[in-house]
Coordinates of N, CA and C in Angstrom, one line a residue:
L17 N 93.0 89.9 71.5 CA 93.3 89.4 72.9 C 94.3 88.2 72.7
V18 N 95.4 88.3 73.4 CA 96.5 87.3 73.3 C 96.4 86.3 74.5
G19 N 95.8 86.7 75.5 CA 95.7 85.9 76.7 C 95.1 86.6 77.9
E20 N 94.9 85.9 78.9 CA 94.2 86.5 80.1 C 94.9 85.9 81.3
A21 N 95.2 86.7 82.3 CA 95.7 86.3 83.6 C 94.6 86.5 84.6
A22 N 94.4 85.5 85.4 CA 93.4 85.6 86.5 C 94.1 85.2 87.8
L23 N 94.1 86.2 88.7 CA 94.7 86.0 90.0 C 93.6 86.0 91.0
V24 N 93.6 85.0 91.9 CA 92.6 84.9 93.0 C 91.2 85.2 92.5
G25 N 90.8 84.5 91.5 CA 89.4 84.7 90.9 C 88.4 84.0 91.7
L26 N 87.3 84.6 91.9 CA 86.1 84.0 92.6 C 85.4 83.1 91.5
A27 N 85.0 81.9 92.0 CA 84.1 81.1 91.1 C 82.7 81.7 91.1
P28 N 81.9 81.3 90.2 CA 80.5 81.8 90.2 C 79.8 81.4 91.5
R29 N 78.9 82.2 91.9 CA 78.2 82.0 93.2 C 77.5 80.6 93.2
D30 N 77.0 80.2 92.0 CA 76.3 78.9 92.0 C 77.2 77.8 91.5
A31 N 78.5 77.9 91.7 CA 79.4 76.9 91.2 C 79.1 75.5 91.7
E32 N 78.8 74.6 90.8 CA 78.4 73.3 91.2 C 79.5 72.5 91.8
G33 N 79.3 71.9 93.0 CA 80.3 71.1 93.7 C 81.3 71.9 94.5
L34 N 81.0 73.2 94.7 CA 81.9 74.1 95.5 C 81.1 74.7 96.6
D35 N 81.7 74.5 97.8 CA 81.2 75.2 99.0 C 81.8 76.6 98.9
W36 N 81.1 77.5 98.4 CA 81.6 78.9 98.1 C 82.2 79.6 99.2
F37 N 81.8 79.4 100.4 CA 82.3 80.1 101.6 C 83.4 79.3 102.4
D38 N 83.6 78.1 102.0 CA 84.6 77.3 102.7 C 86.0 77.9 102.6
G39 N 86.6 78.2 103.8 CA 87.9 78.8 103.8 C 87.9 80.3 103.7
M40 N 86.8 81.0 103.6 CA 86.7 82.4 103.4 C 86.7 83.1 104.7
G41 N 87.4 84.2 104.9 CA 87.5 85.0 106.1 C 86.1 85.5 106.5
Q42 N 85.8 85.5 107.8 CA 84.5 85.8 108.2 C 83.9 87.2 107.8
D43 N 84.8 88.2 107.6 CA 84.3 89.5 107.1 C 83.7 89.4 105.7
N44 N 84.4 88.6 104.9 CA 83.8 88.5 103.5 C 82.6 87.6 103.5
V45 N 82.5 86.6 104.3 CA 81.3 85.8 104.4 C 80.2 86.7 104.9
D46 N 80.4 87.4 105.9 CA 79.3 88.3 106.4 C 78.8 89.3 105.4
D47 N 79.8 89.9 104.7 CA 79.4 90.9 103.7 C 78.7 90.3 102.6
F48 N 79.1 89.2 102.0 CA 78.4 88.6 100.9 C 77.0 88.2 101.3
K49 N 76.9 87.6 102.5 CA 75.6 87.1 102.9 C 74.6 88.3 103.2
L50 N 75.1 89.3 103.8 CA 74.3 90.5 104.1 C 73.8 91.2 102.8
Q51 N 74.7 91.2 101.8 CA 74.3 91.9 100.6 C 73.2 91.1 99.9
R52 N 73.1 89.8 100.1 CA 72.0 89.0 99.5 C 70.7 89.1 100.3
T53 N 70.8 89.3 101.6 CA 69.6 89.2 102.5 C 69.0 90.5 103.0
D54 N 69.9 91.5 103.1 CA 69.4 92.8 103.6 C 70.1 93.9 102.9
K55 N 69.6 94.4 101.8 CA 70.3 95.4 101.0 C 70.5 96.7 101.7
D56 N 69.5 97.1 102.5 CA 69.7 98.4 103.2 C 70.8 98.3 104.3
A57 N 70.8 97.2 105.0 CA 71.8 97.0 106.1 C 73.2 96.9 105.4
A58 N 73.2 96.2 104.3 CA 74.5 96.0 103.5 C 75.0 97.3 103.0
R59 N 74.2 98.2 102.5 CA 74.6 99.5 102.0 C 75.2 100.4 103.2
A60 N 74.5 100.3 104.3 CA 74.9 101.1 105.5 C 76.3 100.6 106.0
K61 N 76.5 99.3 106.0 CA 77.7 98.7 106.5 C 78.8 99.0 105.5
L62 N 78.5 99.0 104.2 CA 79.5 99.4 103.2 C 79.9 100.8 103.3
Q63 N 79.0 101.7 103.6 CA 79.3 103.1 103.8 C 80.3 103.3 105.0
T64 N 80.0 102.6 106.1 CA 80.8 102.6 107.3 C 82.2 102.1 106.9
E65 N 82.3 101.0 106.2 CA 83.6 100.5 105.8 C 84.3 101.4 104.8
R66 N 83.6 102.1 104.0 CA 84.2 103.1 103.1 C 84.9 104.2 103.9
E67 N 84.2 104.7 104.9 CA 84.7 105.7 105.8 C 86.0 105.3 106.5
E68 N 85.9 104.0 107.0 CA 87.1 103.5 107.7 C 88.3 103.4 106.7
T69 N 88.0 102.9 105.5 CA 89.1 102.7 104.5 C 89.6 104.1 104.1
M70 N 88.8 105.1 104.0 CA 89.2 106.4 103.6 C 90.1 107.0 104.6
A71 N 89.9 106.7 105.9 CA 90.7 107.2 107.0 C 92.0 106.3 107.3
A72 N 92.1 105.2 106.7 CA 93.1 104.2 107.1 C 94.5 104.5 106.5
S73 N 95.5 104.3 107.4 CA 96.9 104.3 106.9 C 97.2 102.9 106.6
G74 N 98.4 102.7 106.1 CA 98.9 101.3 105.9 C 99.0 100.5 107.1
E75 N 99.3 101.2 108.2 CA 99.4 100.5 109.5 C 98.0 100.0 110.0
D76 N 97.0 100.7 109.6 CA 95.6 100.4 110.0 C 95.0 99.2 109.3
L77 N 95.6 98.9 108.1 CA 94.9 97.9 107.2 C 94.8 96.5 107.9
A78 N 95.9 96.1 108.6 CA 95.8 94.8 109.3 C 94.6 94.6 110.2
G79 N 94.3 95.7 110.9 CA 93.1 95.7 111.8 C 91.8 95.6 111.0
L80 N 91.8 96.3 109.9 CA 90.5 96.3 109.1 C 90.3 95.0 108.4
L81 N 91.4 94.2 108.1 CA 91.4 93.0 107.3 C 91.6 91.7 108.2
K82 N 91.5 91.9 109.5 CA 92.0 90.8 110.4 C 91.4 89.4 110.1
T83 N 90.1 89.3 109.7 CA 89.6 87.9 109.5 C 90.0 87.4 108.1
L84 N 90.6 88.2 107.3 CA 91.0 87.8 106.0 C 92.5 87.5 105.8
L85 N 93.3 87.9 106.8 CA 94.7 87.8 106.7 C 95.2 86.5 107.2
T86 N 95.8 85.7 106.4 CA 96.6 84.5 106.9 C 98.0 85.0 107.3
P87 N 98.8 84.2 107.9 CA 100.1 84.7 108.3 C 101.0 85.1 107.1
V88 N 100.9 84.4 106.0 CA 101.7 84.9 104.8 C 101.3 86.2 104.3
D89 N 100.0 86.5 104.3 CA 99.5 87.8 103.9 C 99.8 88.9 104.9
A90 N 99.6 88.6 106.2 CA 99.9 89.6 107.2 C 101.4 90.0 107.1
A91 N 102.3 89.0 106.8 CA 103.7 89.3 106.8 C 104.1 90.3 105.7
V92 N 103.3 90.4 104.6 CA 103.7 91.3 103.5 C 102.9 92.6 103.6
L93 N 101.9 92.7 104.5 CA 101.1 93.9 104.7 C 101.8 94.9 105.6
T94 N 102.9 95.3 105.1 CA 103.8 96.3 105.9 C 104.4 97.3 105.0
G95 N 104.9 98.3 105.7 CA 105.7 99.3 105.0 C 105.1 99.9 103.8
E96 N 105.9 100.0 102.7 CA 105.6 100.7 101.5 C 104.4 100.0 100.8
F97 N 104.3 98.7 100.8 CA 103.2 97.9 100.2 C 101.9 98.3 100.9
A98 N 101.9 98.2 102.3 CA 100.7 98.6 103.0 C 100.3 100.0 102.7
E99 N 101.2 100.9 102.7 CA 100.8 102.3 102.4 C 100.3 102.4 101.0
H100 N 100.8 101.7 100.0 CA 100.3 101.7 98.7 C 98.8 101.1 98.6
L101 N 98.6 100.1 99.4 CA 97.2 99.5 99.4 C 96.3 100.5 100.0
A102 N 96.7 101.2 101.1 CA 95.8 102.2 101.7 C 95.5 103.3 100.8
W103 N 96.6 103.7 100.0 CA 96.4 104.8 99.1 C 95.4 104.4 98.0
T104 N 95.6 103.1 97.4 CA 94.7 102.7 96.4 C 93.2 102.6 96.9
G105 N 93.1 102.2 98.1 CA 91.7 102.1 98.7 C 91.1 103.5 98.8
R106 N 91.9 104.5 99.2 CA 91.3 105.8 99.3 C 91.0 106.4 97.9
E107 N 91.9 106.1 96.9 CA 91.7 106.6 95.6 C 90.4 105.9 95.0
G108 N 90.3 104.6 95.1 CA 89.2 103.9 94.5 C 87.9 104.3 95.1
L109 N 87.9 104.6 96.4 CA 86.6 104.9 97.1 C 86.3 106.4 97.2
A110 N 87.2 107.2 96.7 CA 87.0 108.7 96.8 C 85.7 109.1 96.2
P111 N 85.3 108.6 95.0 CA 84.0 109.0 94.4 C 82.8 108.4 95.1
G112 N 83.0 107.5 96.0 CA 81.9 106.8 96.7 C 82.0 105.3 96.7
A113 N 81.0 104.7 97.3 CA 81.0 103.2 97.5 C 80.3 102.5 96.4
Q114 N 79.7 103.1 95.4 CA 78.9 102.5 94.4 C 79.6 101.4 93.6
G115 N 80.9 101.6 93.3 CA 81.6 100.6 92.6 C 81.9 99.3 93.4
W116 N 82.1 99.6 94.7 CA 82.3 98.5 95.6 C 81.0 97.7 95.7
W117 N 79.9 98.4 95.8 CA 78.6 97.8 95.8 C 78.3 96.9 94.6
D118 N 78.6 97.5 93.4 CA 78.4 96.9 92.1 C 79.2 95.6 92.0
D119 N 80.4 95.6 92.6 CA 81.2 94.4 92.6 C 80.5 93.3 93.4
G120 N 80.0 93.6 94.5 CA 79.3 92.6 95.4 C 78.1 92.1 94.7
E121 N 77.4 92.9 94.0 CA 76.2 92.5 93.2 C 76.6 91.6 92.1
A122 N 77.7 91.9 91.4 CA 78.1 91.1 90.2 C 78.6 89.7 90.7
F123 N 79.2 89.6 91.9 CA 79.6 88.3 92.4 C 78.4 87.4 92.6
S124 N 77.2 87.9 92.8 CA 76.1 87.1 93.1 C 75.3 86.7 91.8
R125 N 75.6 87.3 90.7 CA 74.8 87.0 89.5 C 75.5 86.0 88.6
P126 N 74.7 85.4 87.7 CA 75.3 84.5 86.7 C 76.3 85.3 85.8
W127 N 77.3 84.7 85.3 CA 78.3 85.3 84.5 C 77.9 85.7 83.1
G128 N 77.0 84.9 82.6 CA 76.5 85.2 81.2 C 77.4 84.5 80.1
F129 N 78.3 83.6 80.5 CA 79.1 82.8 79.6 C 79.5 81.5 80.3
E130 N 79.9 80.6 79.5 CA 80.4 79.3 80.0 C 81.9 79.3 80.0
L131 N 82.5 78.8 81.0 CA 84.0 78.7 81.0 C 84.5 77.9 79.8
S132 N 83.7 76.9 79.4 CA 84.1 76.0 78.3 C 84.2 76.8 77.0
A133 N 83.7 78.0 76.9 CA 83.7 78.8 75.7 C 85.0 79.7 75.6
I134 N 85.8 79.7 76.6 CA 87.1 80.4 76.6 C 88.0 79.8 75.6
E135 N 88.5 80.7 74.7 CA 89.4 80.2 73.6 C 90.8 80.8 73.7
V136 N 91.1 81.8 74.5 CA 92.4 82.4 74.6 C 93.2 81.7 75.7
P137 N 94.5 81.7 75.7 CA 95.3 81.2 76.8 C 95.0 81.9 78.1
V138 N 94.9 81.1 79.1 CA 94.6 81.7 80.5 C 95.7 81.2 81.5
L139 N 96.3 82.2 82.2 CA 97.1 81.9 83.3 C 96.3 82.1 84.6
L140 N 96.1 81.1 85.4 CA 95.4 81.2 86.6 C 96.3 81.0 87.8
M141 N 96.3 82.0 88.7 CA 97.2 81.8 89.9 C 96.3 82.0 91.1
H142 N 96.5 81.1 92.1 CA 95.8 81.2 93.3 C 96.6 80.6 94.4
G143 N 96.6 81.2 95.6 CA 97.4 80.8 96.7 C 96.6 80.0 97.7
R144 N 97.1 78.9 98.2 CA 96.4 78.1 99.2 C 96.1 78.8 100.5
Q145 N 97.0 79.8 100.7 CA 96.9 80.6 102.0 C 96.0 81.9 101.8
D146 N 95.0 81.8 101.0 CA 94.1 82.9 100.7 C 92.8 82.8 101.5
Q147 N 92.4 83.8 102.3 CA 91.1 83.8 103.0 C 90.2 84.9 102.4
F148 N 90.7 85.7 101.5 CA 89.9 86.7 100.8 C 89.0 85.9 99.8
V149 N 89.7 85.1 99.0 CA 89.1 84.2 98.0 C 89.6 82.8 98.2
P150 N 88.9 81.9 98.8 CA 89.4 80.6 99.2 C 90.0 79.8 98.0
F151 N 91.0 79.0 98.3 CA 91.7 78.2 97.4 C 90.8 77.3 96.5
G152 N 89.7 76.9 97.1 CA 88.8 76.0 96.4 C 88.3 76.7 95.1
H153 N 88.2 78.0 95.2 CA 87.7 78.7 94.0 C 88.7 78.6 92.8
G154 N 90.0 78.8 93.2 CA 91.0 78.6 92.1 C 91.0 77.2 91.6
R155 N 91.0 76.2 92.5 CA 91.0 74.8 92.0 C 89.8 74.6 91.1
W156 N 88.6 75.1 91.5 CA 87.3 74.9 90.7 C 87.5 75.5 89.3
L157 N 88.0 76.7 89.3 CA 88.2 77.3 88.0 C 89.2 76.6 87.1
A158 N 90.3 76.2 87.7 CA 91.4 75.4 87.0 C 90.9 74.2 86.4
E159 N 89.9 73.5 87.0 CA 89.3 72.3 86.5 C 88.4 72.5 85.3
R160 N 88.0 73.8 85.1 CA 86.9 74.0 84.1 C 87.3 75.0 83.0
I161 N 88.4 75.6 83.1 CA 88.9 76.5 82.0 C 89.7 75.7 81.0
P162 N 89.3 75.6 79.7 CA 90.0 74.8 78.8 C 91.5 75.3 78.6
G163 N 92.4 74.4 78.6 CA 93.8 74.7 78.4 C 94.5 75.6 79.4
V164 N 93.9 75.8 80.5 CA 94.4 76.8 81.5 C 95.8 76.4 82.0
E165 N 96.6 77.3 82.2 CA 97.9 77.1 82.9 C 97.6 77.5 84.3
A166 N 97.4 76.6 85.2 CA 97.1 76.8 86.5 C 98.3 76.7 87.4
R167 N 98.5 77.8 88.2 CA 99.6 77.8 89.2 C 98.9 77.9 90.5
L168 N 98.6 76.8 91.1 CA 98.0 76.7 92.4 C 99.1 76.6 93.5
L169 N 99.3 77.6 94.2 CA 100.6 77.8 94.9 C 100.4 77.6 96.4
D170 N 101.0 76.6 97.0 CA 100.8 76.2 98.4 C 101.2 77.3 99.4
D171 N 102.3 78.0 99.1 CA 102.8 79.0 100.0 C 102.4 80.4 99.8
D172 N 101.5 80.7 98.9 CA 101.1 82.0 98.7 C 99.7 82.2 99.2
G173 N 99.4 83.5 99.5 CA 98.0 83.9 99.9 C 97.4 84.8 98.8
H174 N 96.6 85.8 99.3 CA 96.0 86.7 98.4 C 97.0 87.9 98.1
L175 N 97.5 88.5 99.1 CA 98.4 89.6 98.9 C 99.8 89.2 98.4
T176 N 100.2 88.1 98.7 CA 101.6 87.7 98.2 C 101.6 87.5 96.7
L177 N 100.5 87.3 96.1 CA 100.5 87.2 94.6 C 100.8 88.6 94.1
L178 N 100.4 89.7 94.7 CA 100.7 91.0 94.3 C 102.2 91.3 94.6
T179 N 102.7 90.9 95.7 CA 104.1 91.3 96.1 C 105.1 90.4 95.5
E180 N 104.7 89.1 95.1 CA 105.7 88.1 94.7 C 105.6 87.6 93.3
R181 N 104.4 87.8 92.7 CA 104.1 87.0 91.4 C 103.8 87.9 90.2
I182 N 103.7 89.2 90.4 CA 103.4 90.0 89.2 C 104.4 90.0 88.1
G183 N 105.6 89.8 88.4 CA 106.7 89.7 87.4 C 106.4 88.4 86.5
E184 N 106.0 87.4 87.2 CA 105.7 86.1 86.4 C 104.5 86.3 85.5
V185 N 103.5 87.1 86.0 CA 102.3 87.3 85.2 C 102.7 88.2 84.0
H186 N 103.5 89.2 84.2 CA 103.9 90.1 83.1 C 104.7 89.3 82.1
A187 N 105.6 88.4 82.5 CA 106.4 87.6 81.6 C 105.6 86.7 80.8
W188 N 104.6 86.0 81.5 CA 103.7 85.1 80.8 C 102.9 85.8 79.7
L189 N 102.4 87.0 80.0 CA 101.7 87.8 79.0 C 102.6 88.3 77.9
A190 N 103.8 88.7 78.2 CA 104.7 89.2 77.2 C 105.1 88.1 76.2
E191 N 105.2 86.9 76.7 CA 105.5 85.7 75.8 C 104.4 85.6 74.7
R192 N 103.2 86.1 74.9 CA 102.2 85.9 74.0 C 101.9 87.1 73.0
L193 N 102.8 88.1 73.2 CA 102.6 89.3 72.3 C 103.2 89.0 70.9

């Protein structure tokens, strides 16, 4: 392993000194809290959201993600990129919602390692305009990963890292080969 790139990473659920939900869009807040408090209701909601995602076009995504989109992310959720995200959602959820469920469960459990044990170079990118994964998570991780190259970007959101920064990530990783 020559390095690791982490874009819009969530901090651990029990991250000391971090208000985990501060700045998070209401849909994600509701989903995370429901999965912790009422597993049956959370599974039913997840199934409904899977069906909506499976039926969604690129044009539909903005409506499905309305509490998560900041203006910078809404601006890029159009055209070919929106259609690509809709397609990846359908492809990813075609076998069912279990993987989506497992992600939510993993976000609530301890990681099983300490950030201080990381020994490879890490590029961390996080946009201040992110309501999917709040900026505080990126800042928290940047303060704790040894030797991290943190790019905490004022004008980026969640989706803009995909549309605007992947070339930088690839270049950073290629430099380490």
